[in-house]
Structure formats: structure tokens, C-alpha cells
N, CA and C of each residue as an Amber inpcrd file, in Angstrom:
protein
   558
  26.3030000 -49.1240000  63.1640000  25.9500000 -48.2850000  61.6680000
  27.6080000 -48.4360000  61.1600000  28.7250000 -48.8930000  62.0730000
  29.9750000 -49.2840000  61.0920000  29.2780000 -50.8670000  60.6470000
  28.7260000 -51.2190000  60.7510000  28.3470000 -52.7000000  59.9930000
  28.4510000 -52.4890000  58.3990000  27.0180000 -52.1130000  58.3970000
  26.0870000 -50.7780000  57.9670000  27.0580000 -50.1930000  56.2910000
  27.9770000 -49.1510000  57.5890000  29.1350000 -48.5880000  56.3630000
  30.1820000 -49.4610000  55.8650000  31.0670000 -50.3810000  56.6680000
  31.3820000 -51.9650000  56.0470000  30.5690000 -52.6600000  54.7700000
  29.5960000 -53.0880000  55.5580000  28.4650000 -53.8960000  54.2800000
  28.8030000 -53.0450000  53.2070000  28.3840000 -51.2800000  52.4900000
  28.1390000 -50.7910000  52.1240000  29.3140000 -50.5950000  50.5600000
  30.9030000 -50.3000000  51.9970000  31.8780000 -50.4400000  50.7470000
  31.6120000 -51.4700000  50.3460000  31.4950000 -51.9820000  50.7010000
  31.9450000 -54.3720000  50.5130000  31.6990000 -54.7810000  49.6500000
  29.7460000 -53.8050000  49.5750000  29.0480000 -54.5570000  48.1770000
  29.0510000 -53.5280000  47.0850000  29.4390000 -52.4090000  46.7900000
  30.2250000 -50.9430000  46.3000000  31.9140000 -51.6030000  45.5270000
  32.2190000 -52.5610000  46.2670000  33.8310000 -52.9820000  45.4480000
  32.9490000 -54.1510000  44.7330000  32.8520000 -55.5250000  45.4850000
  32.3200000 -56.2560000  44.8390000  31.5530000 -55.6860000  43.3130000
  30.6460000 -54.7910000  43.9370000  30.0430000 -54.0500000  41.7760000
  31.1650000 -53.6980000  41.7480000  32.0720000 -52.5710000  41.7210000
  32.8250000 -52.1150000  40.7790000  33.9050000 -53.0810000  40.3060000
  34.5630000 -54.4960000  40.5620000  34.7540000 -55.5550000  40.1570000
  34.0690000 -56.0690000  39.1870000  33.0630000 -56.3890000  39.6490000
  31.4190000 -56.6190000  38.7170000  31.4180000 -56.0380000  37.4300000
  32.3210000 -54.8580000  37.3230000  31.3550000 -53.6480000  35.8280000
  32.5630000 -54.3060000  35.7050000  33.7580000 -53.7080000  36.2120000
  35.0650000 -53.8360000  35.6760000  35.5530000 -55.1830000  34.5430000
  35.1620000 -55.8850000  35.1520000  35.1820000 -57.8510000  34.3540000
  34.2960000 -57.7650000  33.7950000  32.8340000 -57.7740000  33.2190000
  31.6070000 -57.8300000  32.6960000  32.0720000 -56.9980000  31.3980000
  32.8330000 -56.4250000  31.7230000  32.8810000 -54.7560000  30.9530000
  31.6840000 -53.9010000  30.7150000  30.6830000 -54.0250000  31.6030000
  29.7000000 -52.9860000  32.7030000  30.4360000 -51.6290000  32.7070000
  29.7810000 -51.0760000  31.7230000  29.6880000 -49.5640000  32.2500000
  31.1320000 -49.1790000  31.1240000  32.0840000 -49.6220000  30.9870000
  33.0890000 -49.5720000  29.6590000  31.7810000 -49.1670000  28.0890000
  32.5810000 -47.8080000  27.6370000  32.1900000 -47.4750000  26.6570000
  32.1510000 -48.5850000  25.2510000  31.0200000 -49.2590000  24.1710000
  31.8140000 -49.9040000  22.7240000  32.5920000 -49.2530000  22.2540000
  33.2570000 -50.1140000  21.5050000  35.0030000 -49.5610000  20.3260000
  33.4930000 -49.6130000  19.7960000  33.8680000 -47.7850000  18.7820000
  33.8620000 -47.6560000  17.0780000  33.9220000 -49.2360000  16.2140000
  33.2880000 -49.5890000  15.4300000  33.2180000 -50.8040000  14.8570000
  34.2100000 -50.2820000  13.3460000  34.4010000 -49.5820000  12.7690000
  34.3920000 -49.6890000  11.2130000  35.5500000 -48.1200000  11.4570000
  36.1430000 -47.6970000  10.7710000  36.7050000 -46.4380000  10.6320000
  35.8540000 -45.2140000   9.8930000  34.8780000 -46.1150000   8.7790000
  34.2510000 -45.2140000   8.0090000  33.0560000 -45.1790000   9.2840000
  32.6990000 -45.5740000  10.0170000  31.4160000 -44.6240000  11.1890000
  31.7100000 -44.6550000  12.1620000  30.7050000 -43.9940000  13.2860000
  31.2700000 -43.5870000  14.2680000  30.2790000 -44.4600000  15.3780000
  29.9540000 -46.2240000  14.5260000  28.8080000 -46.9650000  14.4480000
  29.3540000 -47.9190000  16.3340000  29.1090000 -48.6890000  16.7470000
  29.8170000 -49.7410000  18.0080000  28.4580000 -50.3940000  17.8200000
  28.6360000 -51.6010000  18.2590000  27.2780000 -52.6090000  17.9170000
  26.1110000 -52.1170000  19.4830000  26.1320000 -50.6720000  19.8580000
  25.6430000 -51.0470000  20.8280000  24.3030000 -49.6150000  19.9840000
  24.1840000 -49.3450000  18.6520000  23.9950000 -48.6250000  17.7080000
  22.2400000 -48.9100000  17.2980000  21.5380000 -47.8620000  17.7300000
  20.4050000 -48.4770000  17.1790000  20.1300000 -47.3110000  15.8510000
  18.5830000 -47.7600000  15.3290000  18.5300000 -47.1520000  14.1890000
  18.2560000 -45.6410000  14.4410000  17.4930000 -45.1690000  15.7000000
  17.5910000 -43.4250000  16.0090000  18.9640000 -43.0300000  16.1150000
  20.3330000 -44.1510000  16.0390000  20.9500000 -43.0060000  16.5550000
  21.5940000 -42.9320000  15.0070000  21.0290000 -43.5090000  13.7200000
  21.7690000 -42.4940000  13.4090000  21.0750000 -41.0480000  12.1520000
  21.0140000 -41.1470000  12.9700000  20.0160000 -39.4360000  11.9710000
  21.4620000 -38.4640000  13.0950000  22.1550000 -38.6510000  13.8800000
  23.5900000 -38.1000000  15.0510000  24.2710000 -38.4010000  14.2220000
  24.6520000 -40.3100000  13.3930000  25.5830000 -40.5010000  12.6390000
  26.4680000 -39.9370000  11.3930000  25.1760000 -40.2690000  11.2930000
  25.2980000 -39.6090000   9.2600000  24.5930000 -38.2580000   8.6250000
  25.4370000 -37.5460000   8.0850000  24.6490000 -35.9830000   8.1480000
  24.4040000 -35.6490000   7.1500000  24.6590000 -36.7290000   6.4430000
  24.3170000 -36.1680000   4.9030000  22.3890000 -37.1050000   4.6480000
  22.4810000 -36.8190000   3.6140000  20.0640000 -37.4030000   3.5070000
  20.5990000 -39.0000000   3.2760000  19.4070000 -39.3810000   3.8260000
  18.8100000 -41.0590000   4.0330000  19.4000000 -41.4850000   2.2480000
  20.2260000 -41.9750000   2.0360000  19.3090000 -41.8810000  -0.0770000
  18.6840000 -43.4590000  -0.3270000  18.0740000 -44.9060000   0.6600000
  17.2720000 -45.7920000   0.5460000  17.1010000 -46.7320000   1.4090000
  15.9330000 -47.1410000   1.7970000  15.6030000 -47.6350000   2.9330000
  15.3220000 -48.8370000   2.0190000  15.8210000 -50.3380000   2.5470000
  14.9210000 -51.5550000   2.7760000  14.9600000 -52.2070000   3.0000000
  14.6670000 -53.8200000   3.3940000  14.8340000 -54.6530000   4.4350000
  15.8040000 -55.2850000   4.8520000  16.3940000 -55.6140000   4.8130000
  17.8390000 -56.3150000   6.2620000  17.2640000 -57.5660000   5.6920000
  18.7340000 -58.1840000   5.1230000  19.2090000 -59.8150000   5.6640000
  18.8140000 -60.6040000   6.4800000  18.7640000 -59.2520000   8.0010000
  18.6690000 -60.0440000   9.1190000  17.0200000 -59.6890000   9.7110000
  16.1600000 -59.4970000   8.6560000  15.2110000 -59.5160000   9.1370000
  14.3180000 -57.6940000   9.5040000  15.1900000 -56.9150000   9.6690000
  15.4540000 -55.4530000   9.9930000  14.9290000 -53.9080000   9.1570000
  15.3020000 -53.2820000   9.1900000  15.5730000 -52.9110000   7.4840000
  16.8480000 -52.2780000   7.3820000  17.0300000 -51.8220000   5.8410000
  19.0030000 -51.3080000   6.2080000  19.3630000 -50.6780000   5.2700000
  19.5640000 -49.3230000   5.6780000  19.5970000 -47.7140000   5.3700000
  20.9430000 -47.9640000   4.9600000  20.7900000 -46.7880000   3.7210000
  22.0260000 -46.4070000   3.0670000  22.4850000 -44.5140000   2.4410000
  23.4550000 -44.6130000   3.1330000  24.1710000 -43.4560000   2.8840000
  25.1670000 -43.0260000   2.5600000  25.9460000 -41.7750000   1.2460000
  26.6670000 -41.6370000   0.6180000  27.8850000 -41.4170000   1.6190000
  29.3600000 -41.8130000   1.4120000  29.7690000 -42.0200000   2.2720000
  31.3950000 -41.9630000   1.5360000  32.3170000 -41.1140000   1.8300000
  33.5480000 -40.7560000   1.0990000  34.9180000 -41.6200000   2.2850000
  34.8770000 -42.5640000   1.8080000  36.3840000 -43.0750000   2.9880000
  37.5720000 -43.1350000   1.3770000  39.0340000 -43.2060000   2.2000000
  40.2070000 -42.6710000   1.6680000  40.4760000 -42.8350000   0.0150000
  39.3530000 -41.1110000   0.6010000  39.0390000 -40.4380000  -0.3860000
  38.6160000 -40.8670000  -1.6170000  37.9530000 -41.9590000  -1.6890000
  36.7550000 -42.4350000  -2.6250000  35.2620000 -42.2050000  -2.9350000
  34.5020000 -42.1920000  -3.4940000  33.3710000 -42.0790000  -2.9590000
  32.3000000 -43.3300000  -2.9050000  31.3360000 -43.5180000  -1.5740000
  30.9700000 -44.6650000  -2.2170000  29.1770000 -44.9480000  -0.7500000
  29.2400000 -45.4620000  -0.7050000  28.1730000 -46.1870000   0.7190000
  28.0240000 -46.6700000   1.6870000  27.1280000 -46.3980000   2.0330000
  28.0590000 -46.8710000   4.1260000  26.5910000 -47.5480000   3.5130000
  26.1480000 -49.3940000   4.5800000  24.8960000 -49.1470000   4.8560000
  24.9290000 -50.2700000   5.7140000  24.2510000 -49.6560000   6.3580000
  23.8030000 -49.8100000   7.9350000  22.3210000 -51.1220000   8.2300000
  23.3410000 -52.1160000   8.6790000  21.8620000 -53.3520000   8.0170000
  21.3880000 -53.4980000  10.4060000  20.1360000 -53.5890000  10.2890000
  19.1370000 -53.8110000  11.6500000  18.1570000 -55.1480000  11.7690000
  18.4710000 -55.9450000  12.6650000  17.8910000 -57.5160000  12.3500000
  16.5180000 -56.3230000  13.1310000  15.5920000 -57.2300000  13.6170000
  14.0090000 -57.2730000  13.8320000  13.7670000 -56.9980000  15.1330000
  15.1740000 -56.5420000  16.3500000  15.4570000 -56.1520000  16.9880000
  15.5050000 -54.1230000  17.4480000  15.8180000 -54.2860000  15.9730000
  16.0120000 -53.2270000  16.1860000  17.9090000 -53.0240000  15.7830000
  18.7700000 -53.6980000  16.6440000  19.7450000 -54.2020000  16.6610000
  20.5760000 -54.3490000  15.7870000  22.0770000 -53.4300000  15.3980000
  22.5990000 -52.9930000  14.8860000  24.0020000 -54.7330000  13.8870000
  23.6270000 -54.9940000  13.0970000  23.9450000 -56.5170000  12.9500000
  25.1810000 -56.4920000  11.9710000  25.3070000 -55.7830000  10.8220000
  26.9870000 -55.7780000   9.6930000  26.4750000 -53.5080000   9.6640000
  27.5430000 -53.1770000   8.9180000  27.1930000 -52.1850000   8.4340000
  28.7540000 -52.4070000   7.5360000  28.8230000 -52.2240000   6.3460000
  29.5320000 -51.7980000   5.0270000  29.5500000 -50.9190000   4.3030000
  30.8000000 -50.4700000   4.0940000  30.8130000 -49.1850000   3.0110000
  31.4470000 -49.8280000   2.0750000  31.1070000 -48.9990000   0.8840000
  31.1250000 -49.9320000  -0.8190000  31.5580000 -48.6450000  -1.7700000
  32.0110000 -48.9450000  -2.6970000  32.5130000 -47.7250000  -3.6400000
  32.7490000 -49.1040000  -4.7550000  31.8140000 -47.8240000  -6.2400000
  32.5170000 -47.9000000  -7.8550000  33.3770000 -48.1580000  -8.2240000
  34.2790000 -48.4800000  -8.9290000  35.6680000 -47.7220000  -9.4230000
  35.5220000 -47.7570000 -10.9650000  36.0300000 -46.2600000 -10.9270000
  35.3970000 -45.9840000 -12.5290000  36.6340000 -47.0800000 -13.2870000
  37.3540000 -47.2060000 -13.1640000  38.1000000 -48.3680000 -13.5110000
  38.6970000 -49.2950000 -13.1470000  39.7820000 -50.1830000 -13.9180000
  40.7580000 -51.3490000 -13.4960000  41.9440000 -51.4140000 -11.7600000
  41.6960000 -50.3650000 -12.7920000  43.3790000 -49.6490000 -12.0900000
  42.5360000 -48.6780000 -10.7240000  41.5940000 -47.5320000 -10.8150000
  40.8870000 -47.6320000  -9.1420000  40.4740000 -48.7960000  -8.1470000
  39.4780000 -49.8860000  -9.5300000  38.6110000 -50.6530000  -8.1930000
  39.8340000 -51.4710000  -7.5610000  41.2110000 -52.2400000  -8.2630000
  42.6690000 -52.4920000  -8.3410000  43.0320000 -51.7390000  -6.6770000
  43.4510000 -50.3360000  -6.7210000  44.1990000 -49.3710000  -5.9070000
  42.7410000 -49.7150000  -4.2490000  41.7640000 -48.6000000  -4.4150000
  40.9720000 -49.0510000  -3.5770000  41.2280000 -50.7700000  -2.3300000
  41.2950000 -51.8370000  -3.1860000  40.9070000 -53.1520000  -3.0320000
  42.9480000 -53.6370000  -2.3280000  42.9490000 -52.9170000  -2.8720000
  44.6530000 -52.1680000  -1.7850000  44.5480000 -52.2400000  -0.2900000
  43.9100000 -50.3300000  -1.4040000  44.4460000 -49.5270000   0.5840000
  43.5430000 -50.3730000   1.3690000  42.6240000 -50.7520000   0.9860000
  41.5460000 -51.6640000   2.3040000  42.2370000 -52.3920000   2.6010000
  42.7160000 -53.2760000   1.5960000  43.1910000 -55.1060000   2.5030000
  44.4650000 -54.2280000   2.7870000  45.3420000 -53.3620000   2.8180000
  46.3560000 -53.2670000   3.5600000  46.5360000 -52.5300000   4.6920000
  45.1680000 -51.6150000   4.9830000  44.6360000 -50.7280000   5.9520000
  44.4170000 -52.5810000   7.4200000  43.8180000 -52.9560000   6.4270000
  42.6700000 -54.7120000   7.3540000  43.7720000 -55.4040000   7.8340000
  45.0930000 -55.4810000   6.9550000  46.2120000 -56.9360000   7.5470000
  46.8040000 -55.9140000   8.5530000  47.2750000 -54.0720000   8.7430000
  47.6970000 -53.9200000   9.1070000  47.3970000 -53.2910000  10.8440000
  46.1430000 -53.6060000  10.4760000  45.1210000 -53.5510000  12.1710000
  44.9750000 -55.3060000  12.8270000  44.7530000 -56.4640000  11.5320000
  44.2770000 -57.3090000  11.8540000  45.0760000 -58.8890000  11.4090000
  46.5250000 -58.7290000  11.0440000  47.0450000 -59.2710000  10.4220000
  46.5640000 -59.7630000   9.0580000  47.2080000 -60.9560000   8.6400000
  47.1480000 -61.2170000   7.5130000  46.0080000 -62.1440000   7.2210000
  44.6820000 -62.0690000   6.1300000  43.3630000 -62.2930000   6.2900000
  43.4180000 -64.2480000   5.9550000  42.3240000 -63.9780000   5.7110000
  41.7980000 -65.9110000   5.2080000  41.4930000 -65.5610000   3.7910000
  41.8110000 -65.6180000   2.9250000  42.3240000 -65.2800000   1.4960000
  41.3910000 -65.8860000   0.5600000  40.5390000 -65.3410000  -0.0180000
  38.5380000 -66.2980000  -0.3580000  39.1870000 -65.5010000  -2.9130000
  40.1430000 -65.2650000  -2.8480000  39.9880000 -64.6500000  -3.6330000
  39.9920000 -65.6680000  -5.7680000  39.2400000 -64.7740000  -6.2290000
  38.7820000 -65.6490000  -7.2180000  39.6870000 -65.4980000  -8.3240000
  38.9270000 -65.9090000 -10.0020000  39.3080000 -65.1550000 -10.8390000
  39.3470000 -63.5100000 -11.0940000  38.2870000 -63.1000000 -11.4080000
  37.3900000 -61.6200000 -11.1510000  36.8910000 -61.4920000 -10.2170000
  36.6740000 -62.1700000  -9.0270000  36.6120000 -61.1840000  -7.7340000
  37.9270000 -61.5570000  -6.9910000  37.6210000 -60.6590000  -5.9220000
  38.7600000 -60.9730000  -4.9840000  37.8600000 -60.7310000  -3.1280000
  38.9720000 -61.7430000  -2.9670000  37.9420000 -61.7140000  -1.1250000
  38.8050000 -61.8750000  -0.2280000  38.7900000 -61.7620000   0.8120000
  39.7590000 -61.7430000   2.0900000  38.5830000 -61.6540000   3.0780000
  38.8970000 -62.4910000   4.4300000  38.0460000 -62.1710000   5.8830000
  39.2950000 -62.0530000   6.5990000  38.6310000 -61.9120000   8.1100000
  39.7790000 -61.8420000   9.3550000  38.9120000 -61.7250000  10.2020000
  38.6520000 -62.5530000  10.7750000  37.7800000 -63.6300000  12.1650000
  38.1810000 -62.9250000  13.3760000  37.4990000 -62.2250000  14.0510000
  37.9370000 -61.0880000  15.0230000  37.4950000 -61.5650000  16.0510000
  37.5300000 -61.5210000  17.1440000  36.3720000 -62.3000000  19.2420000
  35.0500000 -61.2530000  18.3110000  35.5470000 -59.8120000  17.5640000
  34.4350000 -57.8910000  17.5580000  33.0640000 -58.2550000  16.5210000
  33.3110000 -59.7130000  16.0470000  33.1560000 -59.8240000  14.8090000
  33.9200000 -60.2060000  13.3860000  33.2090000 -60.7320000  12.6700000
  34.3630000 -60.9310000  11.3400000  34.2840000 -59.9610000  10.5120000
  35.2240000 -59.4260000   9.7830000  35.1720000 -58.0820000   8.4150000
  35.8640000 -59.3330000   7.4430000  34.9810000 -58.5690000   6.2400000
  34.8170000 -59.3830000   5.0800000  35.3020000 -57.9150000   3.4490000
  36.1630000 -58.4410000   3.4250000  36.6820000 -57.6130000   2.1790000
  36.5740000 -57.7360000   0.7540000  35.1820000 -57.4670000  -0.5540000
  35.5310000 -58.6610000  -1.5170000  35.3990000 -57.1350000  -2.1940000
  34.8200000 -58.1370000  -3.4490000  35.4670000 -56.7760000  -4.3560000
  35.4980000 -57.6740000  -6.2910000  35.0100000 -57.2410000  -7.0360000
  35.1990000 -57.4960000  -8.0580000  34.2420000 -57.0690000 -10.0660000
  35.4080000 -57.9160000 -10.2970000  35.4090000 -56.0650000 -11.2030000
  35.0880000 -57.1480000 -12.9270000  34.1860000 -56.5400000 -13.5960000
  33.3490000 -57.2840000 -15.0170000  34.0480000 -55.8070000 -15.9020000
  32.7010000 -56.2440000 -17.0640000  33.9790000 -55.3410000 -18.2320000
  32.2450000 -53.9560000 -17.9570000  31.5520000 -53.7590000 -17.6140000
  30.4320000 -53.0910000 -16.9530000  30.5180000 -52.5420000 -15.7660000
  31.5560000 -53.2660000 -14.8190000  30.6070000 -53.3560000 -13.4190000
  32.3300000 -53.1420000 -12.2440000  32.6810000 -52.2350000 -11.9040000
  34.0680000 -52.5710000 -10.7150000  33.9750000 -52.6500000  -9.7160000
  33.2780000 -53.5930000  -8.2770000  32.9660000 -52.6050000  -7.0100000
  33.5690000 -53.7850000  -5.7690000  33.8230000 -52.4630000  -4.6840000
  35.1870000 -53.0970000  -3.4390000  33.8420000 -53.0310000  -2.5010000
  33.5370000 -53.7390000  -2.1340000  32.5610000 -53.5030000  -0.3890000
  33.2720000 -54.1410000   1.2650000  33.2160000 -53.1310000   2.0850000
  34.3280000 -54.0310000   3.3440000  33.0230000 -53.7850000   3.8520000
  33.0760000 -54.4880000   4.4610000  31.8330000 -55.5050000   5.9310000
  32.3960000 -55.6880000   7.8550000  31.7710000 -54.9350000   7.7930000
  31.7660000 -55.7430000   9.6570000  30.3320000 -56.1290000   9.6410000
  30.3170000 -57.3180000  10.7550000  29.4250000 -58.0540000  10.9530000
  29.0470000 -58.4470000  12.5340000  28.0380000 -58.2070000  13.6190000
  28.3140000 -58.5170000  15.1740000  28.5330000 -60.1180000  14.8590000
  29.0520000 -59.9470000  16.2910000  29.5420000 -61.0580000  16.2720000
  28.4310000 -62.0780000  16.8420000  26.8510000 -61.3920000  17.0430000
  25.9940000 -62.6440000  16.4890000  26.3560000 -63.4840000  15.0240000
  26.0850000 -62.8550000  14.3370000  26.3490000 -62.6950000  12.7560000
  27.5520000 -64.0310000  11.9670000  28.7270000 -63.3350000  13.0230000
  29.9490000 -63.6420000  12.9540000  30.3380000 -65.4980000  13.0510000
  30.8600000 -65.9540000  11.8970000  31.4020000 -67.3590000  11.4880000
  30.6780000 -67.7130000  10.3980000  31.4530000 -68.7130000  10.2150000
  30.9820000 -69.7920000   8.8240000  29.9700000 -70.8340000   8.9150000
  29.5600000 -70.7710000  10.5430000  28.4570000 -71.5110000  10.6630000
  27.6340000 -70.9500000  10.6460000  27.4780000 -69.7890000  11.3960000
  25.9830000 -68.6100000  12.3220000  25.2740000 -68.5070000  10.8490000
  23.8370000 -69.0850000  10.5900000  23.6000000 -68.1620000   9.3530000
  22.2460000 -68.4750000   9.9620000  21.2820000 -68.3080000  11.2200000
  20.3430000 -68.3310000  11.3560000  19.4130000 -67.2770000  11.3350000
  20.6100000 -65.6240000  11.3910000  19.5200000 -64.4670000  11.5390000
  19.2100000 -64.1190000   9.3150000  20.2060000 -64.8930000   8.6350000
  20.0700000 -64.5350000   7.8240000  18.8010000 -65.1360000   6.4030000
  18.2210000 -63.3550000   6.4990000  17.0020000 -63.8800000   5.3150000
  17.2750000 -64.5670000   4.3090000  16.5990000 -65.7580000   3.8310000
  17.2230000 -66.4390000   2.4300000  16.0580000 -66.7690000   1.7850000
  15.8480000 -66.3660000   0.3550000  15.1340000 -66.1880000  -0.0540000
  13.6750000 -66.9710000  -0.6610000  14.0050000 -68.1290000   0.0600000
  13.0360000 -69.6590000   0.3970000  12.4460000 -69.0230000   1.0610000
  12.8310000 -68.3750000   2.7610000  12.5300000 -68.1330000   3.6610000
  11.6070000 -66.5710000   2.9390000  11.6060000 -65.4240000   2.4910000
  10.7740000 -64.7700000   1.9500000  10.0550000 -65.1920000   1.2760000
   9.7030000 -65.7000000   0.6160000   8.5740000 -66.7910000  -0.8830000
   7.6610000 -67.2320000   0.3050000   7.9210000 -67.4820000   0.6150000
   6.9720000 -68.3890000   2.6100000   6.6980000 -67.8950000   2.7610000
   6.8580000 -66.0310000   3.2820000   6.7580000 -64.9520000   4.5580000
   5.7760000 -64.4620000   2.9890000   6.3350000 -64.1880000   1.6740000
   4.9720000 -63.4510000   0.8240000   4.0420000 -64.1260000   0.8460000
   3.8790000 -65.5040000   0.3230000   3.0210000 -66.3180000   0.6080000
   1.8300000 -66.1110000   1.0930000   2.0340000 -65.9470000   2.4390000
   1.3040000 -66.7650000   3.3590000   0.6120000 -64.8660000   3.5080000
């Protein structure tokens, strides 16, 4: 009887240590400040994450579906989109705002960049003449802040990518136009 009790206690300690070391049993952290989603979020979770009506659904670049909802963030109206793969796993999450003026465009971009810089440090800057771009490479997945300002449209988007699809050379999940043409022809 004492041996059984000893083995049970020993096994419990080993299992608890294993769970602690592997993160098993640990709640996954929220991905982005504009959503309560985690990388464990599945499509059926969207009904509890977003209280507003779904705006539209369309094919995701990760072979699943993209779902969009109206979402205010940092006092600006915008849209949040959840991008899933063909297995129903969340691969990307992004918030997009269309600015009404150049000044508002600059203000939104600066607020987002300042917030991200404060949390993750300096970015890899990929800015162009009329386009702005910053990337943060993190262990939790890449964060991409982009903006484009033209005479007709001024838009800012902040996206968070699942670690499975992060990194400059990880394009195996991304749907290309060539793949779409090939699959449509079949």
C-alpha cells in the first residue's frame, strides 16, 4: 500500500512538473489589444468574442475562412478580421481603420506604432514614400503595422500572425493567386 501511495505521489509530481515546463494547463494569452482572441480560438468562439453582427465572410489566404466585424479601437471606428486555416485554427487577426484625412491617418498610425513600440521595443521599419510599414518579430508571432495614404483612400492596419505563419520565409500557408487559378480550373 505504501509503494502504491509513493508511486501515485511521485507520478503526480512528475505530471505537474511536465505540465509546468510545457505550458500545458496554462491559459493562452490574449493576442491583440483589440480582441480577446488567443491562438486557441476557433471559429465557433467568434459568437462570444464579438458582440456585433458579422459584416462579411470570405475565403482566407490560409485556406479557411475570414470573418469580419465592426470594431472600435483607440477611439477610432474600424473593422476586425479573423483569418482561419482549413483546420479551423486562427492564423491571423487584424484591425483596420479608414482615416477621413491625412492628419487622422498619421494620428492613427502614430498611436498604434507608439503602443507597439512601448510593448515590444523598436520595430523593423519598412516605410516607403506614401506607404508606412513596421514589423515586430516576436516568439508569439509577428506583428505587422501598415498604412497607405493616397488621394482617394487612407488606411491603417495592425495585424497579428500565428507563429505557424510568422517569419519572412514561412509562406507555405499563404494562398497564392496561382494556387487559386489552379484549384478553380480543376
